[in-house]
CSV table of C-alpha atoms in Angstrom, one decimal:
chain,number,residue,atom,x,y,z
A,19,MET,CA,113.6,133.9,122.9
A,20,ASP,CA,112.3,132.9,119.4
A,21,PRO,CA,114.9,131.4,117.0
A,22,PRO,CA,116.1,133.8,114.3
A,23,VAL,CA,113.9,134.0,111.1
A,24,ASP,CA,115.4,132.2,108.2
A,25,PRO,CA,115.2,134.6,105.2
A,26,ASP,CA,115.6,131.8,102.7
A,27,ARG,CA,112.9,129.5,104.1
A,28,GLU,CA,110.4,128.2,101.6
A,29,PRO,CA,106.9,126.8,102.3
A,30,LEU,CA,106.4,123.0,102.4
A,31,PRO,CA,105.6,121.9,98.9
A,32,SER,CA,102.0,120.9,98.4
A,33,ARG,CA,102.7,118.4,95.5
A,34,VAL,CA,105.7,116.3,94.8
A,35,LEU,CA,106.0,113.8,92.0
A,36,PRO,CA,108.7,111.1,92.4
A,37,MET,CA,111.8,110.6,90.3
A,38,LEU,CA,111.6,107.4,88.3
A,39,ALA,CA,114.2,104.9,87.1
A,40,SER,CA,114.5,103.6,83.5
A,41,ALA,CA,114.7,99.9,82.8
A,42,ALA,CA,118.2,99.1,81.5
A,43,THR,CA,121.4,97.2,82.1
A,44,LEU,CA,122.8,98.4,85.4
A,45,PRO,CA,125.8,100.7,85.0
A,46,ALA,CA,129.1,100.0,86.7
A,47,GLY,CA,131.8,102.2,88.3
A,48,ASP,CA,132.4,104.5,91.3
A,49,ASP,CA,129.9,107.1,90.0
A,50,TRP,CA,127.0,104.9,91.0
A,51,ALA,CA,125.3,103.8,94.2
A,52,TYR,CA,123.0,100.8,94.4
A,53,GLU,CA,119.8,100.2,96.3
A,54,VAL,CA,117.5,97.2,96.6
A,55,LYS,CA,114.3,97.6,94.4
A,56,TRP,CA,111.5,97.0,96.9
A,57,ASP,CA,108.4,95.2,95.8
A,58,GLY,CA,105.9,97.7,97.1
A,59,VAL,CA,104.2,101.0,96.3
A,60,ARG,CA,105.9,104.4,95.9
A,61,VAL,CA,104.9,106.9,98.5
A,62,ILE,CA,106.0,110.5,99.2
A,63,ALA,CA,105.8,111.5,102.9
A,64,ALA,CA,105.3,115.1,104.0
A,65,SER,CA,105.8,115.6,107.7
A,66,VAL,CA,105.3,118.6,110.0
A,67,PRO,CA,105.2,118.1,113.8
A,68,GLY,CA,102.0,116.2,114.6
A,69,THR,CA,100.9,115.5,111.0
A,70,LEU,CA,102.1,113.0,108.3
A,71,ARG,CA,100.6,113.2,104.8
A,72,LEU,CA,101.3,110.3,102.4
A,73,THR,CA,100.8,110.6,98.6
A,74,SER,CA,101.0,108.1,95.8
A,75,ARG,CA,103.2,108.5,92.7
A,76,ASN,CA,100.3,110.3,91.1
A,77,ALA,CA,99.9,112.7,94.0
A,78,GLY,CA,96.8,111.0,95.4
A,79,ASP,CA,96.3,111.1,99.2
A,80,VAL,CA,96.8,107.6,100.7
A,81,THR,CA,97.4,108.7,104.3
A,82,ALA,CA,94.3,106.9,105.6
A,83,ARG,CA,95.4,103.5,104.2
A,84,TYR,CA,98.5,103.2,106.4
A,85,PRO,CA,97.7,104.7,109.8
A,86,GLU,CA,100.5,102.7,111.5
A,87,LEU,CA,103.2,104.7,109.6
A,88,ALA,CA,102.3,107.9,111.5
A,89,ARG,CA,104.2,106.8,114.6
A,90,GLY,CA,107.5,106.7,112.7
A,91,ALA,CA,107.2,110.4,111.9
A,92,ARG,CA,107.8,111.1,115.6
A,93,ARG,CA,111.5,110.4,115.0
A,94,LEU,CA,111.6,113.7,113.1
A,95,GLY,CA,110.9,115.7,116.2
A,96,MET,CA,110.4,119.3,115.3
A,97,HIS,CA,111.8,118.9,111.8
A,98,GLU,CA,109.6,119.5,108.8
A,99,ALA,CA,110.5,117.2,105.9
A,100,VAL,CA,109.5,115.6,102.6
A,101,LEU,CA,110.7,112.0,102.1
A,102,ASP,CA,110.6,109.5,99.3
A,103,GLY,CA,110.2,105.8,99.8
A,104,GLU,CA,108.3,102.6,99.3
A,105,VAL,CA,105.6,101.1,101.4
A,106,VAL,CA,106.1,97.4,101.7
A,107,ALA,CA,104.5,94.4,103.5
A,108,LEU,CA,107.3,92.3,104.9
A,109,GLY,CA,106.7,88.6,105.3
A,110,ALA,CA,107.9,86.3,108.1
A,111,ASP,CA,111.1,85.8,106.1
A,112,GLY,CA,111.8,89.5,106.0
A,113,ARG,CA,111.1,89.7,102.2
A,114,PRO,CA,108.5,92.0,100.7
A,115,SER,CA,105.2,90.4,99.7
A,116,PHE,CA,103.3,92.3,97.1
A,117,SER,CA,100.3,90.0,97.4
A,118,ALA,CA,100.1,90.8,101.1
A,119,LEU,CA,100.4,94.5,100.4
A,120,GLN,CA,97.4,94.4,98.0
A,121,ARG,CA,95.1,94.0,100.9
A,122,ARG,CA,96.0,97.5,102.0
A,123,MET,CA,96.4,99.3,98.7
A,124,HIS,CA,92.7,100.0,97.9
A,125,LEU,CA,91.1,100.5,101.3
A,126,THR,CA,88.6,103.3,101.6
A,127,ARG,CA,87.1,102.5,105.0
A,128,GLU,CA,89.0,103.9,108.0
A,129,SER,CA,87.9,101.0,110.3
A,130,ALA,CA,89.2,98.4,107.8
A,131,ALA,CA,92.5,100.3,107.6
A,132,LYS,CA,92.9,100.4,111.3
A,133,ARG,CA,92.1,96.7,111.7
A,134,LEU,CA,94.6,95.6,109.0
A,135,ALA,CA,97.2,98.0,110.5
A,136,ALA,CA,97.1,95.8,113.6
A,137,GLU,CA,96.8,92.5,111.8
A,138,ALA,CA,99.1,93.0,108.9
A,139,PRO,CA,101.2,96.2,109.4
A,140,VAL,CA,103.3,97.7,106.6
A,141,THR,CA,106.7,99.3,106.6
A,142,TYR,CA,107.9,102.5,105.1
A,143,VAL,CA,111.3,102.1,103.4
A,144,VAL,CA,112.8,105.6,103.1
A,145,PHE,CA,115.5,106.2,100.5
A,146,ASP,CA,115.6,109.9,99.8
A,147,LEU,CA,115.2,113.3,101.5
A,148,LEU,CA,113.7,116.0,99.3
A,149,TRP,CA,113.0,119.0,101.5
A,150,LEU,CA,114.0,119.8,105.1
A,151,ASP,CA,113.1,122.7,107.4
A,152,GLY,CA,112.2,125.2,104.7
A,153,HIS,CA,114.9,124.2,102.2
A,154,ASP,CA,114.6,122.3,98.9
A,155,LEU,CA,117.2,119.5,98.8
A,156,THR,CA,116.3,118.1,95.3
A,157,VAL,CA,119.0,120.3,93.7
A,158,LEU,CA,121.7,118.6,95.8
A,159,PRO,CA,123.6,115.5,94.7
A,160,TYR,CA,122.3,112.1,95.6
A,161,ASP,CA,125.2,111.5,98.0
A,162,GLU,CA,124.5,114.7,99.9
A,163,ARG,CA,120.8,114.0,100.2
A,164,ARG,CA,121.5,110.5,101.6
A,165,ARG,CA,124.0,111.9,104.1
A,166,ARG,CA,121.4,114.3,105.4
A,167,LEU,CA,118.8,111.6,105.5
A,168,ALA,CA,121.2,109.4,107.6
A,169,GLU,CA,121.7,112.2,110.1
A,170,LEU,CA,118.0,112.3,110.9
A,171,ASP,CA,118.2,108.7,112.3
A,172,LEU,CA,114.6,107.8,111.3
A,173,ALA,CA,114.8,104.0,111.7
A,174,SER,CA,112.0,102.7,113.9
A,175,GLU,CA,109.6,99.8,114.1
A,176,ARG,CA,107.6,100.7,111.0
A,177,TRP,CA,110.3,102.9,109.2
A,178,LEU,CA,113.5,101.5,107.6
A,179,VAL,CA,116.3,103.5,106.1
A,180,PRO,CA,118.7,101.1,104.4
A,181,ASP,CA,122.1,102.3,103.5
A,182,PRO,CA,123.0,102.5,99.8
A,183,LEU,CA,125.3,99.8,98.5
A,184,ASP,CA,128.7,100.6,96.9
A,185,GLY,CA,128.8,97.7,94.5
A,186,PRO,CA,130.1,96.4,92.2
A,187,GLY,CA,126.8,96.2,90.5
A,188,GLU,CA,127.1,92.5,89.6
A,189,ALA,CA,127.7,91.6,93.2
A,190,VAL,CA,124.5,93.5,94.2
A,191,LEU,CA,122.6,91.7,91.5
A,192,ALA,CA,123.8,88.3,92.6
A,193,ALA,CA,122.9,89.1,96.2
A,194,THR,CA,119.3,90.1,95.3
A,195,ARG,CA,118.9,87.0,93.1
A,196,GLU,CA,120.1,84.8,96.0
A,197,GLN,CA,117.7,86.4,98.5
A,198,GLY,CA,114.7,86.4,96.1
A,199,LEU,CA,114.4,90.2,96.1
A,200,GLU,CA,112.7,92.1,93.2
A,201,GLY,CA,115.8,93.8,91.8
A,202,VAL,CA,118.3,96.6,92.0
A,203,VAL,CA,118.3,100.4,91.3
A,204,ALA,CA,121.5,102.2,90.3
A,205,LYS,CA,121.6,106.0,91.1
A,206,ARG,CA,124.2,108.5,90.0
A,207,ARG,CA,126.0,109.9,93.0
A,208,ASP,CA,126.2,113.4,91.6
A,209,ALA,CA,122.7,113.6,90.3
A,210,PRO,CA,119.9,116.0,91.5
A,211,TYR,CA,116.4,114.8,92.2
A,212,LEU,CA,114.1,115.4,89.2
A,213,ALA,CA,110.4,114.5,88.9
A,214,GLY,CA,109.7,112.0,86.1
A,215,ARG,CA,112.2,109.7,84.4
A,216,PRO,CA,115.3,111.7,83.6
A,217,LYS,CA,117.6,109.8,81.3
A,218,GLY,CA,121.0,108.9,82.6
A,219,TYR,CA,120.4,109.3,86.4
A,220,TRP,CA,118.5,106.3,87.7
A,221,PHE,CA,118.4,102.8,86.2
A,222,LYS,CA,116.6,99.7,87.4
A,223,TRP,CA,116.9,96.0,86.9
A,224,LYS,CA,114.2,93.4,87.8
A,225,ARG,CA,114.7,89.7,88.1
A,226,ASP,CA,112.6,87.6,85.8
A,227,PRO,CA,109.2,86.6,87.2
A,228,MET,CA,108.4,83.0,87.9
A,229,VAL,CA,105.4,81.8,85.9
A,230,ILE,CA,103.2,78.9,86.9
A,231,ASP,CA,99.9,77.4,85.8
A,232,ALA,CA,97.3,77.9,88.6
A,233,VAL,CA,93.7,77.1,89.3
A,234,LEU,CA,91.2,79.6,90.7
A,235,MET,CA,90.1,78.0,94.0
A,236,TYR,CA,88.1,80.8,95.6
A,237,ALA,CA,86.7,84.3,94.8
A,238,GLN,CA,85.0,86.8,97.0
A,239,ARG,CA,83.0,89.9,96.1
A,240,GLY,CA,84.0,93.3,97.2
A,241,HIS,CA,82.0,95.6,99.5
A,242,GLY,CA,80.0,98.8,99.0
A,243,LYS,CA,80.8,100.5,95.7
A,244,ARG,CA,82.9,97.5,94.7
A,245,SER,CA,80.2,94.9,95.3
A,246,SER,CA,79.9,94.3,91.5
A,247,PHE,CA,83.5,93.1,91.4
A,248,TYR,CA,85.3,90.1,92.6
A,249,SER,CA,88.4,91.3,94.5
A,250,ASP,CA,89.8,88.5,96.6
A,251,TYR,CA,91.2,85.4,94.9
A,252,THR,CA,92.9,82.3,96.1
A,253,PHE,CA,94.9,80.3,93.5
A,254,GLY,CA,96.1,76.7,93.7
A,255,ALA,CA,98.3,74.2,91.8
A,256,TRP,CA,98.2,70.5,91.5
A,257,ARG,CA,100.7,68.5,93.5
A,258,GLY,CA,100.0,65.0,92.4
A,259,ASP,CA,96.4,64.4,93.2
A,260,GLU,CA,96.1,67.3,95.7
A,261,LEU,CA,95.2,70.9,94.9
A,262,VAL,CA,97.4,73.1,97.1
A,263,PRO,CA,97.0,76.8,97.6
A,264,VAL,CA,99.9,78.7,96.2
A,265,GLY,CA,99.0,82.4,96.5
A,266,LYS,CA,96.4,85.2,96.6
A,267,ALA,CA,95.5,88.2,94.4
A,268,TYR,CA,93.3,91.2,95.0
A,269,SER,CA,92.8,92.8,91.6
A,270,ALA,CA,89.2,93.6,90.6
A,271,PHE,CA,87.4,91.8,87.8
A,272,THR,CA,83.8,92.0,86.7
A,273,ASP,CA,81.6,88.9,86.4
A,274,GLU,CA,82.5,88.7,82.7
């Protein structure tokens, strides 16, 4: 027997823009929940059984860049859902590495994406549930959305669903500084989910970046349409008389 028809069911949304946080001093009090600010790229995931579609914060399709994330959607079973989260590249120490993620962010060739998915897999950190089985959840308070997200039990090898933190905010800030994480986001527990940067609902704090003088040691040209650009750099710093590699970057620059 077929299940009863849900008269209030709505179609899966074709385009979802993320809710953004404003930079400010973190608020304090019981009205706020705190989350780690992950050093990655924002991605909206729309899942129906057998299909996962990933879009960027500007609604561009980035599904092909992260093929290893499709396996995590199996945890949804027969549910249809739209999720909000961050794609991160976790290092051996468990911390996000944005330089490592840059290798994946601009891939256009399916073969390269599959190769790097095996060599340097990424992780999807899920922190909000926006739509579930025909029903818009963005009108619900943050706490209720997080409760329903937890009930789905989505944690897997390539998907993480960290619990929100109760605070106090200063303690969360201190912990992120100690662990070398990017920062903290504070979210009003009674707030709905609104696209854009609504004032008074979400606030973020980022730790001060470390700045060092570096020497360009190596540069490699891109491939195909990007062959006129250098897109793979290795930087070093002097340690006494020795030039030691200190990091990589993947932004594109012309010869000039």
